[in-house]
Amino acid sequence: MTAISLHDCRSRDAADPLRPLRDLFALPPGVIYLDGNSLGPLPRATAARVARAVEQEWGQGLIRSWNDAGWFEMPGRVGDRIAAWIGAGAGEVVATDTTSINLYKVLSAALQIAAQDAPGRRVVLSERSNFPTDLYIAQALCRQQGCTLRLVEAQELPAALDGEVAVLMLTHVNYRSGAMHDMAALTRAAHEAGALAVWDLAHSAGAVPVHLHDAQADFAIGCGYKYFNGGPGAPAFVWVHPRHAERFWQPLAGWWGHDAPFAFTPEYVPAPGIGRYLCGTQPVLAMVALACGLDTLEASLPHGGMRALRAKSLALTDLFIALVEQRCGDAGLRLVTPRDHAQRGSQVCLSYQGPHARHCVSSLPPEGAVPALGQPGDGHAEGAYAMVQALIARGVVGDYRAPDILRFGFTPLYLGFEDVWKAVEQLGQVLDSGEWRRPEFGRRQAVT
Ligand SMILES: *Cc1c(COP(=O)(O)O)cnc(C)c1O
């Protein structure tokens, strides 16, 4: 195989129709940002737009802006724009609250539906390596409702869908391994087993093609501050299939989910459709910033939208894997993310196996080795953490995920092929020099 050169990477950038979109972002000079899967970067337009919302809409318009600036309608209007990226229909999504809170709402609704349609089923099935907040929310709901949370490995899911399972609750793209589930197949398996399917799209909305209707999914939630670039703590979103949307009250039945909030009646009457999944007054300034984030994705539509974004995302992650093999193939790194495109999100995760490991990236089985996750002592936790810190000091911002994962997110809106080259070159230098062993890179901070 001929080596990949920096020149090759630059040629690919020159031929990339999405290349100009990086100018939509205010990325700091000298930074290669491989963490848009954790916090999307700041769009250039956001600061001025939020300033206008503060100074004019709030400052001058005051309370009139609920009507005049369209504040009151924002959860549905922003929700409609999100719907287009997840295979949902207009009027089926609201932008609101946090991912964790929205999961609480939909899982509760799903358990109520299951209790009616399939009494006796009291198990929520999920994956042991699911994102912790999803598991914690499920535990809290199970305690309240006398249900059980059953956790299995990804490959054990189909067999674990037995007659006790009420709800299959999964995250589409795993936050730590980057592995992507087959949403349609698992939803079908859940339905055939008599269970409902709840999908968390935190690492897939805006990152990979999502087709909620085609998959016949029942409920979905997702995040506004990752691939939607909505800013820290941006409103999340919630989708409920129209066949379920009006069957139950969601448990946080606040006045924004009321059919006529400004009638101020003492009795709760749920709004039709997805509207009842709102709770209270929404963070307008954050919603304005989220709308600016969605602008950046919509700027890709003339170039092919998600089809083009996905093609470039796969090209970037393929290139990263190939360059890590080429530059750091004998450094003791192991590929955790699947090589199979159908099973890969928009990130690549490596684990560090320690200085004496015989592994090299290219010797790995294609499916990676996800079961090793969560088993302390398999990977080299301190090494992985320190390598990420050393990379950040060099301007390559990825992140560390316990226990032993170096995680790199690739957002095709603003990353190019030369960026991938440079990031791997920096990783190679960090490994070759051993500088990651310096004490300052080993000190843990509160947020990793
Ligand atoms: C990022 C993420 C969340 C975040 O939840 P918050 O309520 O916004 O803190 C939840 N679930 C998954 C799978 C995530 O990746």
CSV table of C-alpha atoms and ligand atoms in Angstrom, one decimal:
chain,number,residue,atom,x,y,z
A,1,MET,CA,0.0,0.0,0.0
A,2,THR,CA,1.4,3.4,-0.9
A,3,ALA,CA,1.7,5.8,2.0
A,4,ILE,CA,-0.8,8.6,2.4
A,5,SER,CA,1.0,12.0,2.1
A,6,LEU,CA,0.2,15.5,3.4
A,7,HIS,CA,-0.1,16.4,-0.3
A,8,ASP,CA,-2.9,13.8,-0.8
A,9,CYS,CA,-4.8,15.3,2.1
A,10,ARG,CA,-4.4,18.9,0.8
A,11,SER,CA,-5.7,17.7,-2.6
A,12,ARG,CA,-8.7,16.2,-1.0
A,13,ASP,CA,-9.5,19.5,0.8
A,14,ALA,CA,-9.1,21.4,-2.5
A,15,ALA,CA,-11.7,19.1,-4.1
A,16,ASP,CA,-14.1,19.1,-1.1
A,17,PRO,CA,-17.4,21.0,-1.9
A,18,LEU,CA,-18.1,21.3,1.9
A,19,ARG,CA,-14.8,23.1,2.5
A,20,PRO,CA,-16.1,26.6,2.5
A,21,LEU,CA,-18.5,25.8,5.4
A,22,ARG,CA,-15.7,25.9,7.9
A,23,ASP,CA,-15.9,29.7,7.6
A,24,LEU,CA,-19.2,29.5,9.4
A,25,PHE,CA,-17.4,28.8,12.6
A,26,ALA,CA,-15.3,31.0,14.9
A,27,LEU,CA,-12.6,28.3,15.7
A,28,PRO,CA,-9.5,29.6,17.5
A,29,PRO,CA,-6.4,29.7,15.3
A,30,GLY,CA,-4.1,26.8,15.8
A,31,VAL,CA,-6.7,24.5,17.2
A,32,ILE,CA,-7.8,21.3,15.5
A,33,TYR,CA,-11.1,20.6,17.1
A,34,LEU,CA,-11.9,16.9,17.4
A,35,ASP,CA,-14.5,17.3,20.1
A,36,GLY,CA,-17.6,18.6,18.4
A,37,ASN,CA,-19.3,15.4,19.5
A,38,SER,CA,-19.0,16.7,23.1
A,39,LEU,CA,-19.5,20.4,22.5
A,40,GLY,CA,-20.0,21.8,19.0
A,41,PRO,CA,-17.9,24.9,18.3
A,42,LEU,CA,-19.2,28.5,18.2
A,43,PRO,CA,-20.8,29.5,14.9
A,44,ARG,CA,-19.7,33.0,13.8
A,45,ALA,CA,-23.2,34.3,13.6
A,46,THR,CA,-24.3,33.2,17.1
A,47,ALA,CA,-22.7,36.0,19.2
A,48,ALA,CA,-24.4,38.8,17.2
A,49,ARG,CA,-27.7,37.0,17.0
A,50,VAL,CA,-27.8,36.3,20.7
A,51,ALA,CA,-26.7,39.9,21.4
A,52,ARG,CA,-29.7,41.1,19.2
A,53,ALA,CA,-32.0,38.8,21.2
A,54,VAL,CA,-30.7,40.3,24.4
A,55,GLU,CA,-30.5,44.0,23.5
A,56,GLN,CA,-33.5,44.3,21.1
A,57,GLU,CA,-35.9,41.5,21.8
A,58,TRP,CA,-35.4,41.4,25.5
A,59,GLY,CA,-34.1,44.9,26.2
A,60,GLN,CA,-36.5,46.9,23.9
A,61,GLY,CA,-39.3,44.4,23.2
A,62,LEU,CA,-39.6,43.3,26.8
A,63,ILE,CA,-42.6,41.0,27.4
A,64,ARG,CA,-44.0,41.8,24.0
A,65,SER,CA,-41.3,39.6,22.4
A,66,TRP,CA,-43.1,36.4,23.5
A,67,ASN,CA,-45.4,37.3,20.6
A,68,ASP,CA,-43.5,39.8,18.4
A,69,ALA,CA,-40.2,38.0,18.3
A,70,GLY,CA,-41.8,34.6,18.2
A,71,TRP,CA,-40.3,33.4,21.5
A,72,PHE,CA,-43.4,31.4,22.4
A,73,GLU,CA,-43.4,29.4,19.2
A,74,MET,CA,-39.7,28.6,19.3
A,75,PRO,CA,-39.7,25.1,20.7
A,76,GLY,CA,-41.9,23.9,17.8
A,77,ARG,CA,-40.2,26.0,15.2
A,78,VAL,CA,-36.8,24.8,16.1
A,79,GLY,CA,-38.2,21.3,16.6
A,80,ASP,CA,-39.4,21.3,13.0
A,81,ARG,CA,-35.9,22.1,11.8
A,82,ILE,CA,-34.5,19.3,13.9
A,83,ALA,CA,-37.1,16.9,12.5
A,84,ALA,CA,-35.6,17.2,9.1
A,85,TRP,CA,-32.3,15.7,10.3
A,86,ILE,CA,-33.8,12.7,12.1
A,87,GLY,CA,-36.4,11.4,9.6
A,88,ALA,CA,-39.3,12.9,11.6
A,89,GLY,CA,-42.2,14.9,10.3
A,90,ALA,CA,-43.1,18.6,10.9
A,91,GLY,CA,-45.0,19.1,14.1
A,92,GLU,CA,-43.5,16.0,15.7
A,93,VAL,CA,-40.5,17.4,17.5
A,94,VAL,CA,-40.0,20.0,20.2
A,95,ALA,CA,-36.7,21.6,21.3
A,96,THR,CA,-36.8,21.7,25.0
A,97,ASP,CA,-35.2,20.9,28.3
A,98,THR,CA,-32.2,18.5,28.5
A,99,THR,CA,-31.6,15.1,27.1
A,100,SER,CA,-31.8,13.6,30.5
A,101,ILE,CA,-35.1,15.3,31.3
A,102,ASN,CA,-36.6,14.3,27.9
A,103,LEU,CA,-35.5,10.8,28.5
A,104,TYR,CA,-37.4,10.8,31.7
A,105,LYS,CA,-40.5,12.0,29.9
A,106,VAL,CA,-40.5,9.5,27.1
A,107,LEU,CA,-39.4,6.5,29.1
A,108,SER,CA,-42.2,7.2,31.5
A,109,ALA,CA,-44.7,7.5,28.6
A,110,ALA,CA,-43.3,4.3,27.1
A,111,LEU,CA,-43.7,2.4,30.4
A,112,GLN,CA,-47.3,3.7,30.7
A,113,ILE,CA,-48.1,2.4,27.3
A,114,ALA,CA,-46.5,-0.9,28.0
A,115,ALA,CA,-48.4,-1.2,31.2
A,116,GLN,CA,-51.6,-0.8,29.3
A,117,ASP,CA,-50.8,-2.8,26.1
A,118,ALA,CA,-48.6,-5.5,27.7
A,119,PRO,CA,-49.3,-5.7,31.4
A,120,GLY,CA,-46.8,-7.9,33.2
A,121,ARG,CA,-43.8,-6.7,31.2
A,122,ARG,CA,-41.7,-4.8,33.7
A,123,VAL,CA,-38.2,-4.7,32.3
A,124,VAL,CA,-36.3,-1.9,30.6
A,125,LEU,CA,-33.6,-3.4,28.5
A,126,SER,CA,-30.4,-1.4,27.7
A,127,GLU,CA,-26.8,-1.8,26.9
A,128,ARG,CA,-24.3,-1.8,29.8
A,129,SER,CA,-22.1,0.7,28.0
A,130,ASN,CA,-24.9,3.1,27.4
A,131,PHE,CA,-24.3,6.7,28.5
A,132,PRO,CA,-24.6,6.9,32.3
A,133,THR,CA,-27.3,9.5,32.5
A,134,ASP,CA,-29.5,7.3,30.4
A,135,LEU,CA,-29.0,4.5,32.8
A,136,TYR,CA,-29.4,6.7,35.9
A,137,ILE,CA,-32.7,8.1,34.6
A,138,ALA,CA,-33.9,4.5,33.8
A,139,GLN,CA,-32.9,3.4,37.3
A,140,ALA,CA,-34.8,6.3,38.9
A,141,LEU,CA,-37.9,5.5,36.8
A,142,CYS,CA,-37.7,1.8,37.5
A,143,ARG,CA,-37.5,2.5,41.3
A,144,GLN,CA,-40.6,4.6,41.0
A,145,GLN,CA,-42.6,2.2,38.9
A,146,GLY,CA,-41.4,-1.1,40.3
A,147,CYS,CA,-39.7,-2.0,37.1
A,148,THR,CA,-36.2,-3.6,36.5
A,149,LEU,CA,-33.4,-2.3,34.4
A,150,ARG,CA,-31.7,-5.1,32.6
A,151,LEU,CA,-28.2,-4.4,31.2
A,152,VAL,CA,-26.5,-6.6,28.6
A,153,GLU,CA,-23.7,-6.3,26.1
A,154,ALA,CA,-24.6,-5.0,22.6
A,155,GLN,CA,-24.3,-8.4,20.9
A,156,GLU,CA,-26.6,-9.9,23.6
A,157,LEU,CA,-29.5,-7.5,22.9
A,158,PRO,CA,-31.6,-9.6,20.5
A,159,ALA,CA,-31.5,-12.6,22.8
A,160,ALA,CA,-32.4,-10.5,25.8
A,161,LEU,CA,-35.6,-9.3,24.2
A,162,ASP,CA,-37.8,-11.8,26.0
A,163,GLY,CA,-41.5,-11.7,27.1
A,164,GLU,CA,-40.6,-9.5,30.2
A,165,VAL,CA,-39.2,-6.6,28.3
A,166,ALA,CA,-41.5,-3.5,28.1
A,167,VAL,CA,-39.0,-1.1,26.6
A,168,LEU,CA,-35.8,-1.3,24.7
A,169,MET,CA,-33.8,1.9,25.5
A,170,LEU,CA,-30.7,2.4,23.4
A,171,THR,CA,-28.3,5.2,22.3
A,172,HIS,CA,-27.9,5.0,18.5
A,173,VAL,CA,-24.2,5.8,18.5
A,174,ASN,CA,-22.3,4.8,21.6
A,175,TYR,CA,-20.6,7.8,23.2
A,176,ARG,CA,-17.5,5.9,24.1
A,177,SER,CA,-16.8,3.4,21.3
A,178,GLY,CA,-18.4,5.2,18.4
A,179,ALA,CA,-20.2,2.0,17.4
A,180,MET,CA,-23.6,2.5,15.7
A,181,HIS,CA,-26.6,0.3,16.2
A,182,ASP,CA,-28.9,-0.8,13.3
A,183,MET,CA,-31.9,1.2,14.5
A,184,ALA,CA,-34.3,-0.4,12.0
A,185,ALA,CA,-33.3,-3.9,12.8
A,186,LEU,CA,-33.3,-3.5,16.6
A,187,THR,CA,-36.6,-1.6,16.6
A,188,ARG,CA,-38.1,-4.4,14.5
A,189,ALA,CA,-36.7,-7.0,16.9
A,190,ALA,CA,-38.2,-5.1,19.8
A,191,HIS,CA,-41.6,-4.9,18.2
A,192,GLU,CA,-41.6,-8.6,17.3
A,193,ALA,CA,-40.8,-9.3,20.9
A,194,GLY,CA,-43.7,-7.0,22.0
A,195,ALA,CA,-41.6,-4.2,23.3
A,196,LEU,CA,-41.3,-0.5,22.5
A,197,ALA,CA,-38.1,1.2,21.3
A,198,VAL,CA,-36.7,4.4,22.8
A,199,TRP,CA,-33.7,5.9,21.0
A,200,ASP,CA,-31.2,8.4,22.2
A,201,LEU,CA,-29.8,10.3,19.3
A,202,ALA,CA,-27.2,12.4,21.2
A,203,HIS,CA,-24.3,11.2,19.0
A,204,SER,CA,-26.3,10.7,15.8
A,205,ALA,CA,-28.5,13.7,15.3
A,206,GLY,CA,-26.7,15.9,12.8
A,207,ALA,CA,-23.9,13.4,12.6
A,208,VAL,CA,-25.3,10.4,10.7
A,209,PRO,CA,-28.4,9.7,8.7
A,210,VAL,CA,-31.3,9.0,11.1
A,211,HIS,CA,-34.7,7.7,9.8
A,212,LEU,CA,-37.1,7.5,12.8
A,213,HIS,CA,-40.2,6.9,10.7
A,214,ASP,CA,-38.6,4.4,8.4
A,215,ALA,CA,-37.3,2.5,11.4
A,216,GLN,CA,-40.8,2.7,13.0
A,217,ALA,CA,-39.2,3.9,16.2
A,218,ASP,CA,-41.5,4.8,19.1
A,219,PHE,CA,-39.7,7.6,20.9
A,220,ALA,CA,-36.5,9.5,20.5
A,221,ILE,CA,-34.6,12.2,22.3
A,222,GLY,CA,-31.3,14.0,21.5
A,223,CYS,CA,-28.9,16.7,22.3
A,224,GLY,CA,-28.6,20.3,21.0
A,225,TYR,CA,-25.0,21.1,22.0
A,226,LYS,CA,-23.2,18.3,20.2
A,227,TYR,CA,-23.5,18.1,16.4
A,228,PHE,CA,-26.2,20.8,16.3
A,229,ASN,CA,-23.7,23.4,17.6
A,230,GLY,CA,-26.2,25.0,19.9
A,231,GLY,CA,-23.8,26.0,22.6
A,232,PRO,CA,-23.2,24.7,26.2
A,233,GLY,CA,-26.4,23.4,27.7
A,234,ALA,CA,-28.4,24.1,24.6
A,235,PRO,CA,-32.0,22.8,24.6
A,236,ALA,CA,-32.3,19.2,23.7
A,237,PHE,CA,-35.2,17.7,21.7
A,238,VAL,CA,-37.9,15.1,21.9
A,239,TRP,CA,-39.8,13.1,19.3
A,240,VAL,CA,-42.8,10.8,19.8
A,241,HIS,CA,-44.3,8.8,17.0
A,242,PRO,CA,-47.7,10.2,16.3
A,243,ARG,CA,-49.3,6.9,17.1
A,244,HIS,CA,-48.2,7.3,20.7
A,245,ALA,CA,-48.0,11.1,21.2
A,246,GLU,CA,-51.5,11.6,22.6
A,247,ARG,CA,-51.9,8.4,24.5
A,248,PHE,CA,-50.6,9.7,27.8
A,249,TRP,CA,-49.6,12.7,29.7
A,250,GLN,CA,-45.9,13.0,30.1
A,251,PRO,CA,-45.0,13.0,33.8
A,252,LEU,CA,-43.8,16.6,33.9
A,253,ALA,CA,-47.1,18.1,32.9
A,254,GLY,CA,-46.3,21.8,33.2
A,255,TRP,CA,-48.2,24.8,31.8
A,256,TRP,CA,-46.3,25.0,28.6
A,257,GLY,CA,-47.6,21.5,27.7
A,258,HIS,CA,-51.2,22.6,28.4
A,259,ASP,CA,-53.7,22.9,25.6
A,260,ALA,CA,-54.4,26.6,26.5
A,261,PRO,CA,-51.6,27.8,28.9
A,262,PHE,CA,-53.0,31.3,29.0
A,263,ALA,CA,-56.5,30.3,30.0
A,264,PHE,CA,-54.9,29.7,33.4
A,265,THR,CA,-57.4,27.0,34.3
A,266,PRO,CA,-56.8,24.8,37.4
A,267,GLU,CA,-57.1,21.6,35.4
A,268,TYR,CA,-54.4,20.3,33.2
A,269,VAL,CA,-55.5,19.6,29.7
A,270,PRO,CA,-52.6,18.3,27.6
A,271,ALA,CA,-51.8,20.0,24.3
A,272,PRO,CA,-52.4,17.9,21.2
A,273,GLY,CA,-49.4,16.0,19.8
A,274,ILE,CA,-45.8,16.7,20.8
A,275,GLY,CA,-46.8,20.0,22.4
A,276,ARG,CA,-47.6,18.2,25.7
A,277,TYR,CA,-43.9,17.2,26.0
A,278,LEU,CA,-43.1,20.8,26.9
A,279,CYS,CA,-43.0,21.5,30.7
A,280,GLY,CA,-42.3,25.1,31.7
A,281,THR,CA,-40.8,28.4,30.3
A,282,GLN,CA,-38.1,27.7,27.9
A,283,PRO,CA,-34.5,29.2,27.8
A,284,VAL,CA,-35.1,31.7,25.0
A,285,LEU,CA,-31.5,32.9,24.7
A,286,ALA,CA,-30.2,29.4,24.5
A,287,MET,CA,-32.9,28.5,21.9
A,288,VAL,CA,-31.8,31.5,19.8
A,289,ALA,CA,-28.2,30.1,19.9
A,290,LEU,CA,-29.5,26.6,19.0
A,291,ALA,CA,-31.2,28.0,15.9
A,292,CYS,CA,-27.9,29.5,14.9
A,293,GLY,CA,-26.3,26.1,15.3
A,294,LEU,CA,-28.9,24.6,13.0
A,295,ASP,CA,-28.2,27.3,10.4
A,296,THR,CA,-24.7,25.8,10.0
A,297,LEU,CA,-26.0,22.3,9.2
A,298,GLU,CA,-28.6,23.7,6.9
A,299,ALA,CA,-25.8,25.5,5.0
A,300,SER,CA,-24.8,22.0,3.8
A,301,LEU,CA,-28.2,21.5,2.1
A,302,PRO,CA,-27.2,23.0,-1.3
A,303,HIS,CA,-24.2,20.6,-1.3
A,304,GLY,CA,-26.2,17.5,-0.5
A,305,GLY,CA,-27.0,17.8,3.1
A,306,MET,CA,-26.7,14.7,5.3
A,307,ARG,CA,-25.7,12.5,2.3
A,308,ALA,CA,-22.7,14.7,1.7
A,309,LEU,CA,-21.9,15.2,5.4
A,310,ARG,CA,-22.0,11.5,6.0
A,311,ALA,CA,-19.8,10.7,3.0
A,312,LYS,CA,-17.2,13.2,4.2
A,313,SER,CA,-17.5,12.0,7.8
A,314,LEU,CA,-16.7,8.5,6.7
A,315,ALA,CA,-13.8,9.7,4.6
A,316,LEU,CA,-12.4,11.6,7.5
A,317,THR,CA,-12.7,8.7,10.0
A,318,ASP,CA,-11.3,6.3,7.4
A,319,LEU,CA,-8.4,8.6,6.8
A,320,PHE,CA,-7.8,9.0,10.6
A,321,ILE,CA,-7.7,5.2,11.1
A,322,ALA,CA,-5.4,4.7,8.1
A,323,LEU,CA,-3.0,7.5,9.2
A,324,VAL,CA,-2.9,6.2,12.8
A,325,GLU,CA,-1.9,2.8,11.4
A,326,GLN,CA,0.7,4.4,9.1
A,327,ARG,CA,2.2,6.8,11.7
A,328,CYS,CA,1.6,5.1,15.1
A,329,GLY,CA,1.0,1.4,14.1
A,330,ASP,CA,3.4,0.0,16.6
A,331,ALA,CA,2.7,2.3,19.5
A,332,GLY,CA,0.3,0.1,21.5
A,333,LEU,CA,-2.9,1.7,20.4
A,334,ARG,CA,-6.0,-0.3,19.7
A,335,LEU,CA,-8.9,0.7,17.5
A,336,VAL,CA,-12.2,0.5,19.4
A,337,THR,CA,-14.5,1.9,16.8
A,338,PRO,CA,-15.8,-0.5,14.2
A,339,ARG,CA,-14.3,-0.3,10.7
A,340,ASP,CA,-17.5,-1.3,9.1
A,341,HIS,CA,-19.1,1.9,7.9
A,342,ALA,CA,-22.6,0.7,8.7
A,343,GLN,CA,-21.5,0.3,12.4
A,344,ARG,CA,-19.6,3.6,12.7
A,345,GLY,CA,-20.8,6.9,14.0
A,346,SER,CA,-18.8,10.1,13.4
A,347,GLN,CA,-16.0,9.5,15.8
A,348,VAL,CA,-12.9,7.2,16.2
A,349,CYS,CA,-11.9,5.9,19.6
A,350,LEU,CA,-8.6,4.3,20.5
A,351,SER,CA,-7.5,2.6,23.6
A,352,TYR,CA,-3.9,2.5,24.8
A,353,GLN,CA,-2.7,-0.9,25.7
A,354,GLY,CA,0.4,0.1,27.5
A,355,PRO,CA,4.0,0.5,26.4
A,356,HIS,CA,4.8,-3.2,26.1
A,357,ALA,CA,1.6,-4.3,24.3
A,358,ARG,CA,2.2,-6.2,21.1
A,359,HIS,CA,-1.0,-4.8,19.6
A,360,CYS,CA,-0.9,-2.4,16.7
A,361,VAL,CA,-4.0,-0.8,15.3
A,362,SER,CA,-3.8,-2.8,12.0
A,363,SER,CA,-3.7,-6.1,13.8
A,364,LEU,CA,-7.1,-5.7,15.3
A,365,PRO,CA,-10.2,-7.6,14.4
A,366,PRO,CA,-12.5,-5.4,12.4
A,367,GLU,CA,-15.2,-5.3,15.0
A,368,GLY,CA,-12.9,-3.7,17.5
A,369,ALA,CA,-13.0,-4.9,21.1
A,370,VAL,CA,-15.8,-3.2,22.8
A,371,PRO,CA,-16.3,-5.8,25.5
A,372,ALA,CA,-12.9,-4.8,26.9
A,373,LEU,CA,-14.5,-1.5,27.9
A,374,GLY,CA,-15.3,-1.1,31.5
A,375,GLN,CA,-12.8,-3.8,32.5
A,376,PRO,CA,-10.2,-2.0,34.5
A,377,GLY,CA,-6.7,-3.1,33.7
A,378,ASP,CA,-7.3,-3.9,30.1
A,379,GLY,CA,-6.3,-0.6,28.7
A,380,HIS,CA,-3.9,1.8,30.2
A,381,ALA,CA,-6.1,4.5,31.8
A,382,GLU,CA,-3.4,6.9,33.0
A,383,GLY,CA,-1.7,6.7,29.6
A,384,ALA,CA,-4.8,7.4,27.7
A,385,TYR,CA,-5.7,10.4,29.9
A,386,ALA,CA,-2.2,11.9,29.7
A,387,MET,CA,-1.9,11.4,25.9
A,388,VAL,CA,-5.2,13.4,25.4
A,389,GLN,CA,-3.9,16.2,27.7
A,390,ALA,CA,-0.6,16.3,25.8
A,391,LEU,CA,-2.5,16.5,22.5
A,392,ILE,CA,-4.7,19.3,23.8
A,393,ALA,CA,-1.5,21.2,24.9
A,394,ARG,CA,-0.5,20.9,21.2
A,395,GLY,CA,-3.8,22.3,20.0
A,396,VAL,CA,-5.4,19.0,19.0
A,397,VAL,CA,-8.5,18.9,21.1
A,398,GLY,CA,-10.1,15.4,21.6
A,399,ASP,CA,-11.1,13.9,24.9
A,400,TYR,CA,-10.6,11.1,27.3
A,401,ARG,CA,-13.3,8.8,28.3
A,402,ALA,CA,-12.9,6.4,31.3
A,403,PRO,CA,-11.5,3.9,31.6
A,404,ASP,CA,-8.9,4.0,28.8
A,405,ILE,CA,-10.3,5.7,25.7
A,406,LEU,CA,-8.8,8.4,23.5
A,407,ARG,CA,-11.9,9.8,21.7
A,408,PHE,CA,-11.8,11.9,18.5
A,409,GLY,CA,-14.9,13.3,16.9
A,410,PHE,CA,-15.0,14.3,13.2
A,411,THR,CA,-17.5,17.0,12.1
A,412,PRO,CA,-17.4,17.4,8.4
A,413,LEU,CA,-18.7,21.0,8.5
A,414,TYR,CA,-15.4,22.4,9.7
A,415,LEU,CA,-12.8,19.7,9.6
A,416,GLY,CA,-10.7,19.0,6.6
A,417,PHE,CA,-8.3,16.2,5.5
A,418,GLU,CA,-5.2,18.2,6.3
A,419,ASP,CA,-6.6,18.7,9.8
A,420,VAL,CA,-6.7,14.9,10.2
A,421,TRP,CA,-3.1,14.6,8.9
A,422,LYS,CA,-1.9,17.2,11.4
A,423,ALA,CA,-3.8,15.6,14.3
A,424,VAL,CA,-2.2,12.2,13.7
A,425,GLU,CA,1.2,13.7,13.2
A,426,GLN,CA,0.8,15.4,16.7
A,427,LEU,CA,-0.4,12.1,18.2
A,428,GLY,CA,2.7,10.4,16.7
A,429,GLN,CA,5.0,13.0,18.2
A,430,VAL,CA,3.3,12.7,21.6
A,431,LEU,CA,3.9,9.0,21.5
A,432,ASP,CA,7.4,9.1,20.1
A,433,SER,CA,8.6,11.7,22.5
A,434,GLY,CA,7.0,10.2,25.6
A,435,GLU,CA,6.1,13.7,26.6
A,436,TRP,CA,2.7,12.5,27.8
A,437,ARG,CA,4.5,11.1,30.8
A,438,ARG,CA,5.2,14.6,32.1
A,439,PRO,CA,3.4,15.1,35.5
A,440,GLU,CA,1.3,18.0,34.3
A,441,PHE,CA,-0.5,15.8,31.8
A,442,GLY,CA,-1.4,13.3,34.5
A,443,ARG,CA,-3.3,15.7,36.7
A,444,ARG,CA,-7.1,15.0,36.5
A,445,GLN,CA,-9.5,17.9,36.1
A,446,ALA,CA,-13.2,17.9,37.0
A,447,VAL,CA,-14.4,17.7,33.4
A,448,THR,CA,-12.5,15.3,31.1
B,1,LIG,C1,-24.4,13.9,25.7
B,1,LIG,C2,-25.4,12.9,26.1
B,1,LIG,C3,-26.4,13.1,27.0
B,1,LIG,C4,-26.4,14.5,27.7
B,1,LIG,O1,-27.4,14.6,28.6
B,1,LIG,P1,-27.7,16.0,29.3
B,1,LIG,O2,-29.0,15.9,29.9
B,1,LIG,O3,-27.6,17.1,28.2
B,1,LIG,O4,-26.6,16.3,30.2
B,1,LIG,C5,-27.3,12.2,27.3
B,1,LIG,N1,-27.2,10.9,26.7
B,1,LIG,C6,-26.2,10.7,25.8
B,1,LIG,C7,-26.2,9.3,25.2
B,1,LIG,C8,-25.3,11.6,25.5
B,1,LIG,O5,-24.3,11.3,24.6
